[in-house]
């Protein structure tokens, strides 16, 4: 549980950084923002998966809350799995990065 708590704290720090990075509208600023957003997305997916695997009521409730937030504020459609939502979100972020960096962020994983 300590490792999960550390992961959550790191994700919270990253979310705070995203708010700061959002204000820089230069090309380099947008690249840094999207790279941080990609990392935050991957971390959230990792946390969500770990919570579901733990299976206890408290962990399940936290995972349910993550899904609720994704539906309420991030455009996740009901009935779409959290994993599929993250995959779609990740593809959108990579697409933005590819526009900004001439495809240096392409990887086979992004087209699965």
Short mmCIF file of the C-alpha atoms (twelve columns), coordinates in Angstrom:
data_MODEL
# 
_entry.id   MODEL 
# 
loop_
_atom_site.group_PDB 
_atom_site.id 
_atom_site.type_symbol 
_atom_site.label_atom_id 
_atom_site.label_alt_id 
_atom_site.label_comp_id 
_atom_site.label_asym_id 
_atom_site.label_seq_id 
_atom_site.Cartn_x 
_atom_site.Cartn_y 
_atom_site.Cartn_z 
_atom_site.pdbx_PDB_model_num 
ATOM 1   C CA . UNK A 1   0.000   0.000  0.000   1 
ATOM 2   C CA . UNK A 2   2.945   2.363  0.640   1 
ATOM 3   C CA . UNK A 3   4.040   2.070  -2.997  1 
ATOM 4   C CA . UNK A 4   0.508   2.864  -4.176  1 
ATOM 5   C CA . UNK A 5   0.368   5.880  -1.873  1 
ATOM 6   C CA . UNK A 6   3.683   7.085  -3.282  1 
ATOM 7   C CA . UNK A 7   2.347   6.655  -6.838  1 
ATOM 8   C CA . UNK A 8   -0.747  8.680  -5.973  1 
ATOM 9   C CA . UNK A 9   1.377   11.454 -4.454  1 
ATOM 10  C CA . UNK A 10  3.567   11.549 -7.585  1 
ATOM 11  C CA . UNK A 11  0.462   11.710 -9.789  1 
ATOM 12  C CA . UNK A 12  -0.860  14.602 -7.697  1 
ATOM 13  C CA . UNK A 13  2.435   16.485 -8.155  1 
ATOM 14  C CA . UNK A 14  2.241   15.862 -11.883 1 
ATOM 15  C CA . UNK A 15  -1.323  17.229 -12.006 1 
ATOM 16  C CA . UNK A 16  -0.091  20.367 -10.253 1 
ATOM 17  C CA . UNK A 17  2.701   20.710 -12.826 1 
ATOM 18  C CA . UNK A 18  0.145   20.360 -15.623 1 
ATOM 19  C CA . UNK A 19  -1.664  23.438 -14.339 1 
ATOM 20  C CA . UNK A 20  1.577   25.399 -14.439 1 
ATOM 21  C CA . UNK A 21  2.613   24.080 -17.864 1 
ATOM 22  C CA . UNK A 22  -0.761  24.921 -19.387 1 
ATOM 23  C CA . UNK A 23  -0.006  28.647 -19.253 1 
ATOM 24  C CA . UNK A 24  3.016   28.417 -21.606 1 
ATOM 25  C CA . UNK A 25  1.500   28.625 -25.111 1 
ATOM 26  C CA . UNK A 26  4.831   28.420 -26.951 1 
ATOM 27  C CA . UNK A 27  5.540   25.337 -29.047 1 
ATOM 28  C CA . UNK A 28  8.048   24.038 -26.477 1 
ATOM 29  C CA . UNK A 29  5.554   24.739 -23.702 1 
ATOM 30  C CA . UNK A 30  2.858   22.766 -25.501 1 
ATOM 31  C CA . UNK A 31  5.290   19.895 -26.042 1 
ATOM 32  C CA . UNK A 32  6.196   19.841 -22.332 1 
ATOM 33  C CA . UNK A 33  2.514   20.022 -21.395 1 
ATOM 34  C CA . UNK A 34  1.534   17.112 -23.648 1 
ATOM 35  C CA . UNK A 35  4.495   15.016 -22.500 1 
ATOM 36  C CA . UNK A 36  3.480   15.598 -18.880 1 
ATOM 37  C CA . UNK A 37  -0.151  14.860 -19.769 1 
ATOM 38  C CA . UNK A 38  0.911   11.574 -21.370 1 
ATOM 39  C CA . UNK A 39  2.865   10.641 -18.240 1 
ATOM 40  C CA . UNK A 40  -0.082  11.598 -16.012 1 
ATOM 41  C CA . UNK A 41  -2.434  9.487  -18.135 1 
ATOM 42  C CA . UNK A 42  -0.143  6.465  -17.860 1 
ATOM 43  C CA . UNK A 43  0.186   6.955  -14.100 1 
ATOM 44  C CA . UNK A 44  -3.575  7.217  -13.636 1 
ATOM 45  C CA . UNK A 45  -4.086  4.008  -15.576 1 
ATOM 46  C CA . UNK A 46  -1.471  2.285  -13.445 1 
ATOM 47  C CA . UNK A 47  -3.089  3.492  -10.217 1 
ATOM 48  C CA . UNK A 48  -6.554  2.491  -11.404 1 
ATOM 49  C CA . UNK A 49  -5.358  -1.001 -12.350 1 
ATOM 50  C CA . UNK A 50  -3.614  -1.481 -9.014  1 
ATOM 51  C CA . UNK A 51  -6.727  -0.373 -7.115  1 
ATOM 52  C CA . UNK A 52  -8.904  -2.832 -9.046  1 
ATOM 53  C CA . UNK A 53  -6.440  -5.672 -8.470  1 
ATOM 54  C CA . UNK A 54  -6.358  -5.008 -4.736  1 
ATOM 55  C CA . UNK A 55  -10.077 -5.740 -4.675  1 
ATOM 56  C CA . UNK A 56  -10.860 -4.558 -1.156  1 
ATOM 57  C CA . UNK A 57  -13.893 -2.294 -0.694  1 
ATOM 58  C CA . UNK A 58  -11.862 0.904  -0.134  1 
ATOM 59  C CA . UNK A 59  -9.703  0.321  -3.226  1 
ATOM 60  C CA . UNK A 60  -12.726 -0.573 -5.326  1 
ATOM 61  C CA . UNK A 61  -14.475 2.619  -4.200  1 
ATOM 62  C CA . UNK A 62  -11.434 4.720  -5.182  1 
ATOM 63  C CA . UNK A 63  -11.318 3.054  -8.610  1 
ATOM 64  C CA . UNK A 64  -15.054 3.710  -9.021  1 
ATOM 65  C CA . UNK A 65  -14.440 7.374  -8.138  1 
ATOM 66  C CA . UNK A 66  -11.741 7.560  -10.816 1 
ATOM 67  C CA . UNK A 67  -14.225 6.240  -13.370 1 
ATOM 68  C CA . UNK A 68  -16.848 8.733  -12.206 1 
ATOM 69  C CA . UNK A 69  -14.424 11.644 -12.630 1 
ATOM 70  C CA . UNK A 70  -13.456 10.395 -16.098 1 
ATOM 71  C CA . UNK A 71  -17.135 10.247 -17.086 1 
ATOM 72  C CA . UNK A 72  -18.121 13.540 -15.480 1 
ATOM 73  C CA . UNK A 73  -15.179 15.719 -16.476 1 
ATOM 74  C CA . UNK A 74  -13.074 13.966 -19.116 1 
ATOM 75  C CA . UNK A 75  -15.544 12.657 -21.688 1 
ATOM 76  C CA . UNK A 76  -15.469 8.955  -20.868 1 
ATOM 77  C CA . UNK A 77  -18.664 7.379  -22.130 1 
ATOM 78  C CA . UNK A 78  -20.603 5.067  -19.839 1 
ATOM 79  C CA . UNK A 79  -20.036 1.480  -20.882 1 
ATOM 80  C CA . UNK A 80  -16.499 2.189  -22.110 1 
ATOM 81  C CA . UNK A 81  -13.893 0.433  -20.000 1 
ATOM 82  C CA . UNK A 82  -11.378 2.611  -18.202 1 
ATOM 83  C CA . UNK A 83  -8.589  0.873  -20.115 1 
ATOM 84  C CA . UNK A 84  -10.203 1.646  -23.476 1 
ATOM 85  C CA . UNK A 85  -10.764 5.237  -22.392 1 
ATOM 86  C CA . UNK A 86  -7.100  5.611  -21.412 1 
ATOM 87  C CA . UNK A 87  -6.012  4.082  -24.742 1 
ATOM 88  C CA . UNK A 88  -8.164  6.586  -26.642 1 
ATOM 89  C CA . UNK A 89  -6.930  9.482  -24.516 1 
ATOM 90  C CA . UNK A 90  -3.335  8.385  -24.970 1 
ATOM 91  C CA . UNK A 91  -3.752  8.263  -28.768 1 
ATOM 92  C CA . UNK A 92  -5.132  11.808 -28.771 1 
ATOM 93  C CA . UNK A 93  -2.200  13.099 -26.725 1 
ATOM 94  C CA . UNK A 94  0.331   11.294 -28.938 1 
ATOM 95  C CA . UNK A 95  -1.398  12.744 -32.008 1 
ATOM 96  C CA . UNK A 96  -0.919  16.244 -30.554 1 
ATOM 97  C CA . UNK A 97  2.714   15.499 -29.770 1 
ATOM 98  C CA . UNK A 98  3.273   14.208 -33.289 1 
ATOM 99  C CA . UNK A 99  1.909   17.459 -34.713 1 
ATOM 100 C CA . UNK A 100 4.249   19.438 -32.495 1 
ATOM 101 C CA . UNK A 101 7.378   17.297 -32.910 1 
ATOM 102 C CA . UNK A 102 7.153   15.772 -36.399 1 
ATOM 103 C CA . UNK A 103 6.343   12.273 -35.103 1 
ATOM 104 C CA . UNK A 104 9.250   11.739 -32.722 1 
ATOM 105 C CA . UNK A 105 6.788   10.323 -30.170 1 
ATOM 106 C CA . UNK A 106 5.440   7.569  -32.417 1 
ATOM 107 C CA . UNK A 107 5.624   4.078  -31.034 1 
ATOM 108 C CA . UNK A 108 3.888   0.841  -32.069 1 
ATOM 109 C CA . UNK A 109 1.937   0.854  -28.784 1 
ATOM 110 C CA . UNK A 110 0.098   3.976  -29.881 1 
ATOM 111 C CA . UNK A 111 -1.453  2.234  -32.858 1 
ATOM 112 C CA . UNK A 112 -2.689  -0.917 -31.113 1 
# 
